[in-house]
XYZ file of C-alpha atoms in Angstrom:
482
model
C 2.049 18.463 16.221
C -1.575 18.138 17.243
C -2.058 17.731 20.998
C -4.433 14.814 21.507
C -4.835 15.772 25.172
C -6.809 18.831 24.046
C -9.543 16.594 22.599
C -12.557 15.678 24.751
C -12.058 12.492 26.725
C -14.018 9.342 25.936
C -15.747 7.500 28.748
C -14.870 3.861 29.202
C -18.568 3.030 29.449
C -19.115 4.584 26.002
C -16.740 2.024 24.524
C -19.043 -0.842 25.476
C -21.262 -0.057 22.492
C -18.512 -0.307 19.893
C -16.868 -3.262 21.652
C -19.851 -5.479 20.794
C -22.681 -7.286 22.511
C -20.329 -9.742 24.224
C -18.281 -7.037 25.919
C -18.563 -6.351 29.629
C -17.135 -3.825 32.037
C -15.578 -5.090 35.266
C -16.577 -3.901 37.757
C -19.933 -3.203 36.116
C -20.286 0.280 37.625
C -16.714 1.307 36.875
C -15.730 4.093 34.529
C -12.657 6.020 33.463
C -11.729 8.826 31.111
C -9.449 7.916 28.219
C -7.935 10.175 25.577
C -5.819 7.632 23.732
C -5.448 3.877 23.329
C -2.325 1.797 22.735
C -1.343 -1.839 22.326
C 2.260 -0.990 23.301
C 2.857 -0.865 27.056
C 5.768 1.518 26.466
C 3.224 4.122 25.303
C 0.928 3.583 28.292
C 0.286 6.380 30.758
C -2.375 8.618 32.307
C -5.458 8.807 30.099
C -4.255 5.980 27.836
C -6.338 2.799 27.590
C -3.979 -0.161 27.358
C -5.131 -2.927 24.999
C -3.875 -6.376 26.015
C -3.626 -7.847 22.539
C -2.194 -11.352 22.154
C 0.452 -11.475 19.425
C 2.581 -14.004 17.580
C 5.578 -13.551 19.868
C 4.143 -12.044 23.060
C 0.842 -11.624 24.890
C -0.128 -8.067 25.765
C -1.773 -9.296 28.964
C 1.708 -9.993 30.338
C 2.568 -6.301 30.095
C -0.559 -4.994 31.819
C 1.201 -4.482 35.191
C 3.736 -2.190 33.503
C 0.952 -0.246 31.777
C -0.954 0.212 35.043
C 2.239 1.231 36.829
C 2.788 3.843 34.101
C -0.624 5.331 34.878
C -3.066 3.747 32.420
C -6.537 4.137 33.977
C -8.129 1.064 32.348
C -7.432 -2.098 30.367
C -8.971 -3.717 27.289
C -8.633 -7.461 27.920
C -9.653 -10.921 26.770
C -9.193 -12.431 30.220
C -9.634 -10.611 33.512
C -6.440 -9.660 35.287
C -5.573 -9.016 38.912
C -5.068 -5.298 38.398
C -6.549 -2.367 40.367
C -8.148 -0.615 37.366
C -11.403 -1.064 35.411
C -11.259 -3.667 32.643
C -13.277 -3.830 29.436
C -13.417 -7.542 28.605
C -14.074 -8.733 25.043
C -13.772 -12.113 23.286
C -11.040 -10.862 20.912
C -9.092 -7.653 21.514
C -7.779 -7.515 17.927
C -11.320 -7.629 16.516
C -12.497 -4.544 18.414
C -9.275 -2.557 18.657
C -9.909 -0.475 15.528
C -13.492 0.544 16.398
C -12.522 1.199 20.030
C -9.565 3.365 18.993
C -11.760 5.214 16.497
C -14.317 5.933 19.231
C -11.639 7.119 21.656
C -10.471 9.604 19.014
C -14.057 10.585 18.110
C -14.106 8.863 14.713
C -11.526 11.014 12.907
C -12.056 9.401 9.491
C -15.627 10.726 9.469
C -14.178 14.243 9.276
C -11.825 13.366 6.409
C -12.172 12.199 2.819
C -10.188 8.972 3.177
C -9.292 7.212 -0.084
C -8.013 3.658 0.456
C -5.774 1.994 -2.135
C -4.960 -1.708 -2.234
C -3.366 -4.114 -4.698
C -0.137 -6.038 -5.106
C 1.532 -3.360 -7.218
C 0.865 0.323 -7.788
C -0.410 1.286 -4.331
C 2.348 3.759 -3.598
C 2.391 5.437 -7.012
C -1.404 5.690 -7.055
C -1.346 7.207 -3.566
C 1.170 9.850 -4.674
C -0.851 10.621 -7.799
C -4.116 10.870 -5.883
C -2.590 13.048 -3.173
C -1.297 15.385 -5.891
C -4.758 15.555 -7.491
C -6.480 16.214 -4.161
C -3.968 18.955 -3.395
C -4.568 20.500 -6.827
C -8.272 20.548 -5.962
C -7.578 22.699 -2.914
C -7.585 20.040 -0.228
C -5.187 20.140 2.679
C -3.882 16.614 2.247
C -2.501 13.673 4.131
C -0.901 10.478 2.881
C -0.244 7.136 4.567
C 1.931 4.550 2.876
C 5.055 2.553 2.254
C 7.476 5.353 1.423
C 6.313 8.032 3.834
C 3.452 9.424 5.844
C 2.517 13.074 5.334
C 0.346 15.449 7.331
C -0.296 18.640 5.364
C 3.007 18.218 3.548
C 5.033 17.436 6.669
C 6.631 13.999 6.925
C 6.026 12.026 10.114
C 7.595 8.708 11.151
C 5.981 5.514 9.889
C 7.043 1.888 10.221
C 4.688 -0.058 7.951
C 2.450 0.427 4.926
C -0.751 0.351 6.990
C -0.252 1.338 10.655
C -1.563 -0.708 13.569
C -5.174 0.114 14.477
C -4.255 2.246 17.487
C -1.558 4.124 15.570
C -3.822 4.637 12.556
C -6.666 6.229 14.498
C -4.218 8.449 16.390
C -2.668 9.465 13.060
C -6.054 10.267 11.522
C -6.888 12.324 14.610
C -3.647 14.259 14.153
C -4.576 14.895 10.530
C -8.000 16.168 11.520
C -6.415 18.434 14.124
C -3.959 19.783 11.541
C -6.793 20.780 9.224
C -6.333 17.955 6.721
C -9.464 17.414 4.633
C -8.484 14.496 2.362
C -6.099 11.563 2.710
C -4.682 9.002 0.274
C -3.963 5.803 2.181
C -2.314 2.559 1.151
C -4.158 -0.436 2.600
C -2.120 -3.642 2.742
C -3.468 -7.177 2.840
C -1.829 -7.540 6.257
C -3.673 -4.435 7.428
C -6.985 -5.860 6.246
C -6.422 -9.390 7.544
C -5.311 -8.124 10.958
C -8.127 -5.605 11.323
C -5.907 -2.510 11.315
C -8.370 -0.453 9.256
C -11.498 -1.533 11.148
C -13.237 1.590 12.419
C -12.054 3.665 9.445
C -14.645 5.146 7.089
C -13.438 5.288 3.478
C -14.985 7.668 0.953
C -13.715 5.453 -1.868
C -11.603 2.303 -2.184
C -9.277 1.538 -5.126
C -8.043 -1.823 -6.415
C -4.987 -1.782 -8.702
C -4.183 -5.462 -9.384
C -3.309 -8.736 -7.696
C -0.520 -11.240 -8.299
C 1.617 -13.559 -6.190
C 3.115 -11.988 -3.073
C 3.021 -12.358 0.716
C 2.372 -16.102 0.589
C 4.565 -16.364 3.685
C 1.652 -14.659 5.503
C -1.396 -15.762 3.519
C -2.243 -19.450 3.133
C -2.486 -19.160 -0.651
C -3.380 -16.735 -3.429
C -7.098 -17.148 -2.712
C -6.577 -16.164 0.930
C -4.565 -13.156 -0.268
C -7.406 -12.134 -2.594
C -10.048 -12.539 0.103
C -8.052 -10.261 2.413
C -7.964 -7.560 -0.279
C -11.668 -8.053 -1.033
C -12.660 -7.038 2.502
C -12.063 -3.395 1.642
C -14.633 -3.479 -1.173
C -17.715 -4.039 0.938
C -20.272 -1.435 1.907
C -19.139 -1.881 5.514
C -15.929 -0.054 4.563
C -16.757 2.123 1.563
C -19.742 3.284 -0.490
C -17.766 3.288 -3.758
C -15.234 0.880 -5.281
C -12.838 1.909 -8.066
C -11.585 -1.356 -9.577
C -9.118 -2.067 -12.387
C -11.089 -4.653 -14.360
C -8.246 -5.322 -16.786
C -6.906 -7.453 -13.937
C -8.560 -10.907 -13.627
C -8.954 -10.544 -9.882
C -10.340 -7.070 -10.447
C -13.065 -8.484 -12.676
C -13.911 -11.036 -10.022
C -13.959 -8.351 -7.345
C -16.240 -6.180 -9.481
C -18.791 -8.993 -9.500
C -18.706 -9.625 -5.751
C -18.410 -6.118 -4.278
C -21.630 -4.649 -2.898
C -20.265 -1.096 -3.129
C -21.094 1.191 -6.063
C -18.721 0.181 -8.865
C -16.496 2.403 -10.980
C -14.841 0.017 -13.451
C -11.450 1.137 -14.768
C -10.089 -0.486 -17.945
C -6.850 1.122 -19.156
C -6.984 -1.059 -22.280
C -10.651 -0.308 -22.905
C -11.277 -4.029 -23.356
C -12.463 -4.786 -19.810
C -11.007 -8.265 -20.313
C -12.481 -11.662 -19.625
C -15.029 -13.734 -21.489
C -18.731 -13.005 -21.856
C -19.357 -14.218 -18.321
C -16.682 -12.112 -16.636
C -16.270 -9.013 -18.838
C -17.175 -5.803 -17.035
C -18.277 -2.694 -18.964
C -15.743 0.036 -18.285
C -16.584 3.455 -16.845
C -13.023 4.767 -17.144
C -10.624 4.079 -20.033
C -7.569 5.497 -21.799
C -6.922 6.004 -25.510
C -4.125 7.463 -27.632
C -1.432 6.407 -25.159
C 1.903 7.751 -26.369
C 5.354 7.503 -24.857
C 7.055 10.885 -24.888
C 10.587 11.967 -24.190
C 9.571 13.102 -20.740
C 6.925 10.532 -19.754
C 3.695 9.750 -21.520
C 0.504 11.317 -22.825
C -2.967 9.805 -23.085
C -6.629 10.714 -23.250
C -8.576 9.739 -20.142
C -12.267 9.009 -20.551
C -14.226 9.225 -17.305
C -17.914 9.339 -16.459
C -18.018 13.134 -16.633
C -16.061 13.513 -19.872
C -12.632 13.213 -21.478
C -9.365 15.048 -20.921
C -5.791 14.931 -22.222
C -3.393 13.810 -19.494
C 0.366 14.220 -19.412
C 2.564 12.581 -16.815
C 6.320 12.369 -16.333
C 5.858 8.751 -15.219
C 6.719 6.043 -17.758
C 5.126 2.671 -18.469
C 1.633 1.467 -19.312
C 1.176 0.447 -15.683
C 1.444 4.091 -14.686
C -1.369 4.933 -17.105
C -3.445 2.447 -15.103
C -2.329 4.021 -11.820
C -3.199 7.499 -13.084
C -6.635 6.374 -14.303
C -7.430 4.817 -10.920
C -6.362 8.006 -9.145
C -8.467 10.171 -11.477
C -11.489 7.883 -11.112
C -11.280 8.100 -7.322
C -10.853 11.861 -7.487
C -13.961 12.126 -9.657
C -15.898 10.137 -7.029
C -14.980 12.681 -4.346
C -15.862 15.676 -6.502
C -12.699 16.706 -8.349
C -13.292 17.973 -11.908
C -11.417 16.530 -14.891
C -9.195 19.520 -15.649
C -8.036 19.731 -12.044
C -7.419 15.985 -11.938
C -5.295 16.153 -15.097
C -3.319 19.060 -13.643
C -2.716 17.093 -10.458
C -1.441 14.075 -12.397
C 0.937 16.281 -14.380
C 2.209 17.918 -11.189
C 3.259 14.592 -9.653
C 6.786 14.384 -10.991
C 7.793 11.056 -9.508
C 7.711 8.685 -6.583
C 10.834 7.777 -4.605
C 12.051 4.362 -5.688
C 9.394 3.878 -8.363
C 11.019 4.052 -11.809
C 13.155 6.775 -10.251
C 15.884 8.027 -12.612
C 19.471 8.406 -11.441
C 21.460 10.810 -13.591
C 25.173 11.131 -12.894
C 25.969 12.172 -16.445
C 26.230 8.597 -17.735
C 25.322 7.902 -21.401
C 22.638 5.378 -20.444
C 19.453 5.400 -18.379
C 19.451 4.159 -14.777
C 16.125 3.574 -13.039
C 15.616 2.456 -9.434
C 12.394 0.570 -8.795
C 10.788 -1.238 -5.868
C 9.730 -4.153 -8.119
C 9.813 -7.172 -5.820
C 7.156 -9.457 -7.309
C 7.212 -11.335 -10.626
C 4.381 -9.184 -11.967
C 5.912 -5.844 -10.979
C 9.318 -6.874 -12.321
C 7.735 -7.849 -15.639
C 5.930 -4.512 -15.868
C 9.135 -2.595 -15.193
C 11.178 -4.576 -17.711
C 8.494 -4.241 -20.384
C 8.588 -0.477 -19.781
C 12.386 -0.540 -20.072
C 12.158 -2.366 -23.389
C 9.772 0.348 -24.513
C 12.424 2.942 -23.732
C 14.979 1.305 -26.033
C 12.215 0.987 -28.663
C 13.308 -2.380 -30.013
C 16.738 -1.208 -31.141
C 19.124 -4.140 -31.383
C 22.098 -1.951 -30.500
C 20.636 -1.156 -27.072
C 20.190 -3.425 -24.080
C 18.201 -3.728 -20.881
C 20.261 -4.714 -17.835
C 18.595 -5.577 -14.534
C 19.896 -6.053 -10.996
C 17.444 -8.153 -9.008
C 17.112 -10.426 -5.985
C 14.572 -11.663 -3.442
C 14.178 -10.932 0.253
C 14.766 -13.600 2.863
C 12.157 -15.139 5.163
C 9.364 -14.178 2.784
C 7.345 -15.882 0.037
C 9.794 -18.488 -1.289
C 7.588 -19.535 -4.197
C 8.190 -16.331 -6.111
C 11.994 -16.680 -6.170
C 12.311 -18.829 -9.323
C 9.542 -16.776 -10.925
C 11.577 -13.597 -10.389
C 14.643 -15.221 -11.944
C 12.649 -16.411 -14.940
C 11.130 -12.975 -15.588
C 14.514 -11.254 -15.286
C 16.221 -13.690 -17.658
C 13.382 -13.586 -20.189
C 12.973 -9.819 -20.462
C 16.458 -8.438 -19.779
C 19.424 -8.762 -22.090
C 21.565 -9.220 -18.979
C 20.305 -10.119 -15.507
C 22.549 -9.682 -12.471
C 21.131 -11.764 -9.615
C 22.109 -10.442 -6.201
C 21.299 -10.280 -2.508
C 18.267 -8.260 -1.412
C 17.675 -8.072 2.353
C 18.267 -11.749 3.210
C 17.275 -11.238 6.853
C 18.217 -14.462 8.646
C 18.614 -16.584 5.505
C 21.774 -17.520 3.664
C 21.892 -15.237 0.572
C 23.418 -17.998 -1.538
C 20.436 -20.246 -0.775
C 18.002 -17.533 -1.874
C 19.977 -16.856 -5.039
C 20.118 -20.546 -5.902
C 16.315 -20.520 -6.098
C 16.285 -17.314 -8.171
C 18.966 -18.705 -10.483
C 16.942 -21.886 -10.886
C 14.238 -19.828 -12.548
C 16.702 -17.989 -14.773
C 18.292 -21.250 -15.887
C 15.148 -22.486 -17.638
C 15.179 -19.537 -20.070
C 16.998 -20.759 -23.181
C 19.727 -18.446 -24.426
C 19.426 -16.005 -21.522
C 22.411 -14.058 -20.206
C 22.606 -13.890 -16.445
C 25.082 -14.171 -13.619
C 25.111 -14.262 -9.827
C 26.940 -11.521 -7.910
C 26.050 -11.925 -4.243
C 27.256 -8.556 -2.951
C 24.705 -5.925 -3.968
C 27.215 -3.102 -4.422
C 29.340 -5.313 -6.640
C 26.242 -6.367 -8.578
C 25.272 -2.759 -9.261
C 28.837 -1.959 -10.318
C 28.791 -4.973 -12.654
C 25.561 -3.768 -14.259
C 26.815 -0.216 -14.699
C 30.099 -1.396 -16.197
C 28.190 -3.607 -18.640
C 25.914 -0.804 -19.848
C 26.633 1.054 -23.054
C 25.259 4.241 -24.638
C 21.480 4.187 -24.910
C 21.049 1.150 -22.639
C 18.637 0.994 -19.701
C 19.751 -0.299 -16.295
C 17.041 -1.276 -13.818
C 18.067 -1.613 -10.166
C 15.113 -3.520 -8.753
C 13.880 -4.574 -5.343
C 15.031 -1.983 -2.827
C 13.347 1.043 -4.361
C 13.206 3.966 -1.924
C 15.130 1.912 0.624
């Protein structure tokens, strides 16, 4: 593990510049050396600037005495505190935390090729594909995302898709210290809305798609879109790779002030005359194969045949976005195609489970109406329209999250599966039967659909497996890698 204490210290006075014109140091002639910054008082100590960030459930200012007692030499505050250490006062700690942390760690993203990926669905798969391509190109790689965080192939603990600002800059500094040269990073709407990626310099930003999700956090779908759109400004990245087959992608392509690389897996670029965007990157001759799919990718520098073990048209889109981003950062087409082929799967994303059964079992993280539809359409492609084969899905919705998507999930499952087993999926503090009533309400409007409720998830999976016959496809949705 990289020792951050070996890095040169930052001076507290140097942080005034990145903290903004309304920042002030108290006392004015004070200074201190800091080598790290944290918003968690349990990580405070000598050389660690403690950021007193107000939160939803607690105010970091209340924990300043503990941080000072642990040895923190200075505080980042919104209101001055009666503490015997220098204090850097700013109007909003959350707004400056990313840039301050980046400065403390000497702007680690500037030494890396950081590729940011956002979208409702496809972030994780695209990150895995892009990391594989970058590695094929000779980069020592990192990856930050939902399933795992990697530093030069070594897994490190992670708790959320996009780490908190202090954790992210520390992580990027560790990558730089470990010799990493390029990183594929998932960027969530929460991470953008809460300023977690502020202070990070992206070489390229990718947009996969946008559909309903996280409306427990965002006010509405427009607010969700605007959070995603922040990444596609020249303040964050010089180049935007955008899937313009997606309606929100077409809109984003028109508003982004970064250089545009328009990706259209269909080649149609979608929309009417006013919104259609000419495509720079497309796919043709898409063919499902026994071990994945094959297609021809057309990029700005030429065309290449691509083979991938991943199934589904949506994975063609993910692969195209990864290849387009790789081209932006200097990877040639042949190497990009080799990297795509070398990525043999993503945990919990259309992941096959083979215990010798005469039918296909796939585990997928699909937890939105759009992602569930994509997965079930892919499953129907596997059975190739044969009437003697069925698609069975196990699906539910998490508790204490976007309630509006629950009936939509039930409707999609009932419409596209021959049998839908509705079950519990991380209810948190909610009554699972209440959640499932909403999901079942959506399934009930589909005329002639076959579905049932089995609350216990293990029992639901067993029910699905017992119902499956030779040649069928069983999708276990929602949990994915979890």
